[in-house]
DNA sequence: GCTTTAAAAAGTAACCT
DNA sequence: AGGTTACTTTCGAAAGC
């Protein structure tokens, strides 16, 4: 069952709430290097170097964290933000619930793929393969509900999952489907 | 009652107006692209299907018309590139591609991925190459496809490289620059595909 | 629908030396 | 000719246009 070991998580998107309301202009001054241009985007953008993540802070108190490769770094990022805001005398919650919204991961089928054949056997209605527009084949899996991008090299990108187990399920699923039709 | 009738008439007028406007746009784009009548008719059929499925919502008529033409060319196995379609509209290539993909799924057009050999005749005509060269290019592409050297690669780039090789073999050499221009790819892409085809298929060009 | 963030895959494009 | 950067695709949350 350890396909898990061959799955590399590349990015985690998570959200949480730090307060009922936040004064982004004040935070912009408190967080050095942050970007806040409400005309362009309602959220304040702040990038951390360690862990290498990016945070979007909204006036509703909602916060998004992107770029982390594991849950610890998501937590670490949020804790750093909480710490910096507290030091700037801005009141925020202490241990907010963090919700993982999306996980992007890569897996390797270790076998070259004929994407045209795969498109036809998986069914043209379930798959999108337009090499003129993008080299990957887009496969929308219903259960678990994720999207897989299959490449000629055998590399697979999985996105849309909220739990690591969904990535493993999806990867095992395509692998079996491709084996069944002899395309792997 | 009367209000209801007025509304229906208005709606149907608007729908008819939009349809005739769309078909005029379709004719304009198709003639600029020298697209044959049967393909224009296929485009119109697809456009009407899109309208029936309310696919125009949130999209421009021009974008859907462009997507219909692109789809019709693909279905009839004489694909035009997105760049070619985009050259006769104000709609961006990215938007035409997006609209086409949504139409293909939603209208269940079940269009097969385009293959490099679908472009050979059109590109060779523009390059005024002989039938012999076309035949050679198609032979090379069959080998490329049989050896699965095309997954993920742009069909036009692979076709361009095969045509370049064929032109060398038959002694009607066309420059990479000339081929790149008709195929809508860069010379770098032709070189990369050329290298891969000659190496992996053990093709020898000299005579 | 768009705007912004991060990240991978592989191909192609653009620009610079 | 190379090399670097950048853009194509997928996903999700956020607030507002």
CSV table of C-alpha atoms in Angstrom, one decimal, chain A residues 4-162:
chain,number,residue,atom,x,y,z
A,4,UNK,CA,2.4,6.9,-0.6
A,5,UNK,CA,6.2,6.8,-0.5
A,6,UNK,CA,6.4,7.5,-4.2
A,7,UNK,CA,4.0,10.5,-4.0
A,8,UNK,CA,5.7,13.9,-3.6
A,9,UNK,CA,3.6,16.7,-2.2
A,10,UNK,CA,4.6,19.9,-3.9
A,11,UNK,CA,2.1,22.4,-2.6
A,12,UNK,CA,-0.6,22.7,0.0
A,13,UNK,CA,-3.3,25.4,0.0
A,14,UNK,CA,-5.0,26.0,3.4
A,15,UNK,CA,-7.3,28.5,4.9
A,16,UNK,CA,-8.1,29.7,8.4
A,17,UNK,CA,-9.5,32.7,10.3
A,18,UNK,CA,-7.5,34.9,12.5
A,19,UNK,CA,-10.1,37.5,13.6
A,20,UNK,CA,-13.5,38.9,12.9
A,21,UNK,CA,-12.0,41.9,11.2
A,22,UNK,CA,-8.5,43.0,10.3
A,23,UNK,CA,-7.1,46.4,9.4
A,24,UNK,CA,-5.0,45.6,6.4
A,25,UNK,CA,-3.5,49.0,6.2
A,26,UNK,CA,-2.1,48.6,9.7
A,27,UNK,CA,-0.9,45.1,8.9
A,28,UNK,CA,0.8,46.3,5.8
A,29,UNK,CA,2.9,48.5,8.0
A,30,UNK,CA,3.6,45.8,10.5
A,31,UNK,CA,4.6,43.2,8.0
A,32,UNK,CA,7.8,44.3,6.2
A,33,UNK,CA,7.7,43.6,2.5
A,34,UNK,CA,4.0,42.9,2.3
A,35,UNK,CA,2.0,43.9,-0.7
A,36,UNK,CA,-1.4,45.5,-0.3
A,37,UNK,CA,-3.1,47.0,-3.3
A,38,UNK,CA,-6.8,46.9,-2.8
A,39,UNK,CA,-7.5,48.3,-6.3
A,40,UNK,CA,-5.8,45.2,-7.7
A,41,UNK,CA,-6.7,42.5,-5.2
A,42,UNK,CA,-8.6,42.7,-1.9
A,43,UNK,CA,-6.1,40.6,0.0
A,44,UNK,CA,-2.7,41.6,1.5
A,45,UNK,CA,0.1,39.4,0.2
A,46,UNK,CA,3.0,38.4,2.5
A,47,UNK,CA,5.8,36.0,1.6
A,48,UNK,CA,7.9,34.1,4.1
A,49,UNK,CA,11.3,32.8,3.4
A,50,UNK,CA,11.3,30.0,6.0
A,51,UNK,CA,9.2,28.1,5.4
A,52,UNK,CA,9.0,29.3,1.8
A,53,UNK,CA,5.3,30.1,1.7
A,54,UNK,CA,2.9,33.0,0.8
A,55,UNK,CA,0.0,34.2,2.8
A,56,UNK,CA,-3.0,36.1,1.7
A,57,UNK,CA,-4.7,38.1,4.5
A,58,UNK,CA,-8.2,39.5,4.1
A,59,UNK,CA,-10.1,42.2,6.0
A,60,UNK,CA,-12.6,39.6,7.1
A,61,UNK,CA,-9.9,38.0,9.1
A,62,UNK,CA,-9.7,35.0,6.7
A,63,UNK,CA,-6.2,33.9,5.8
A,64,UNK,CA,-4.9,31.6,3.0
A,65,UNK,CA,-1.5,29.9,3.1
A,66,UNK,CA,0.0,28.5,-0.1
A,67,UNK,CA,3.3,27.0,-1.0
A,68,UNK,CA,3.9,24.7,1.9
A,69,UNK,CA,5.0,21.1,1.2
A,70,UNK,CA,3.8,19.6,4.4
A,71,UNK,CA,1.3,20.4,7.2
A,72,UNK,CA,3.9,21.3,9.7
A,73,UNK,CA,5.0,24.2,7.5
A,74,UNK,CA,1.4,25.3,7.1
A,75,UNK,CA,1.1,25.5,10.9
A,76,UNK,CA,4.5,27.1,11.2
A,77,UNK,CA,3.5,29.8,8.7
A,78,UNK,CA,0.3,30.6,10.5
A,79,UNK,CA,2.0,30.7,13.8
A,80,UNK,CA,4.6,33.1,12.5
A,81,UNK,CA,1.9,35.4,11.2
A,82,UNK,CA,0.0,35.2,14.5
A,83,UNK,CA,3.2,36.0,16.3
A,84,UNK,CA,4.1,39.0,14.2
A,85,UNK,CA,0.6,40.4,14.4
A,86,UNK,CA,0.6,40.1,18.1
A,87,UNK,CA,3.9,41.8,18.4
A,88,UNK,CA,2.4,44.7,16.4
A,89,UNK,CA,-0.4,44.9,19.0
A,90,UNK,CA,-3.0,43.5,16.6
A,91,UNK,CA,-5.4,41.1,18.2
A,92,UNK,CA,-5.8,37.7,16.6
A,93,UNK,CA,-7.0,34.2,17.7
A,94,UNK,CA,-4.5,31.8,19.2
A,95,UNK,CA,-5.1,28.3,17.8
A,96,UNK,CA,-7.3,28.8,14.8
A,97,UNK,CA,-8.6,25.7,12.9
A,98,UNK,CA,-6.6,25.2,9.7
A,99,UNK,CA,-8.5,23.7,6.8
A,100,UNK,CA,-6.6,22.1,3.9
A,101,UNK,CA,-8.2,23.2,0.7
A,102,UNK,CA,-6.0,21.6,-2.0
A,103,UNK,CA,-3.0,19.5,-2.3
A,104,UNK,CA,-0.8,19.3,-5.4
A,105,UNK,CA,1.4,16.2,-5.7
A,106,UNK,CA,3.5,14.4,-8.3
A,107,UNK,CA,3.8,10.6,-8.9
A,108,UNK,CA,5.8,8.6,-11.3
A,109,UNK,CA,4.3,5.7,-13.2
A,110,UNK,CA,7.8,4.9,-14.3
A,111,UNK,CA,6.6,4.0,-17.8
A,112,UNK,CA,6.3,6.1,-21.0
A,113,UNK,CA,2.7,6.8,-21.9
A,114,UNK,CA,1.0,7.0,-25.3
A,115,UNK,CA,-1.4,9.7,-24.5
A,116,UNK,CA,-3.4,9.4,-27.7
A,117,UNK,CA,-4.2,5.7,-26.9
A,118,UNK,CA,-4.9,6.6,-23.3
A,119,UNK,CA,-7.3,9.3,-24.4
A,120,UNK,CA,-9.2,6.8,-26.6
A,121,UNK,CA,-9.4,4.0,-24.0
A,122,UNK,CA,-10.3,6.1,-21.1
A,123,UNK,CA,-13.0,7.7,-23.2
A,124,UNK,CA,-12.9,11.0,-25.0
A,125,UNK,CA,-15.7,12.2,-22.8
A,126,UNK,CA,-13.7,11.8,-19.6
A,127,UNK,CA,-10.4,13.1,-20.8
A,128,UNK,CA,-8.9,16.2,-22.5
A,129,UNK,CA,-5.8,15.8,-24.5
A,130,UNK,CA,-4.9,18.8,-26.7
A,131,UNK,CA,-1.1,18.6,-27.4
A,132,UNK,CA,-1.3,21.8,-29.4
A,133,UNK,CA,-2.4,23.6,-26.2
A,134,UNK,CA,-0.7,21.6,-23.4
A,135,UNK,CA,1.5,18.5,-23.3
A,136,UNK,CA,-0.4,16.8,-20.5
A,137,UNK,CA,-3.6,14.8,-20.7
A,138,UNK,CA,-6.3,16.0,-18.3
A,139,UNK,CA,-8.2,13.3,-16.5
A,140,UNK,CA,-11.0,14.3,-14.2
A,141,UNK,CA,-11.5,11.5,-11.7
A,142,UNK,CA,-14.9,11.4,-10.1
A,143,UNK,CA,-14.0,9.3,-7.0
A,144,UNK,CA,-11.9,10.6,-5.4
A,145,UNK,CA,-12.8,13.9,-6.9
A,146,UNK,CA,-9.4,15.1,-8.1
A,147,UNK,CA,-7.8,16.0,-11.4
A,148,UNK,CA,-4.8,14.2,-12.8
A,149,UNK,CA,-2.5,15.5,-15.5
A,150,UNK,CA,-0.7,12.6,-17.3
A,151,UNK,CA,2.5,13.2,-19.2
A,152,UNK,CA,4.3,11.2,-21.9
A,153,UNK,CA,7.1,10.6,-19.5
A,154,UNK,CA,4.9,8.7,-17.1
A,155,UNK,CA,4.9,11.6,-14.5
A,156,UNK,CA,1.5,12.4,-13.1
A,157,UNK,CA,0.4,15.6,-11.3
A,158,UNK,CA,-2.6,15.3,-9.0
A,159,UNK,CA,-4.5,18.3,-7.8
A,160,UNK,CA,-7.8,19.0,-6.1
A,161,UNK,CA,-7.3,16.6,-3.2
A,162,UNK,CA,-7.9,17.7,0.3
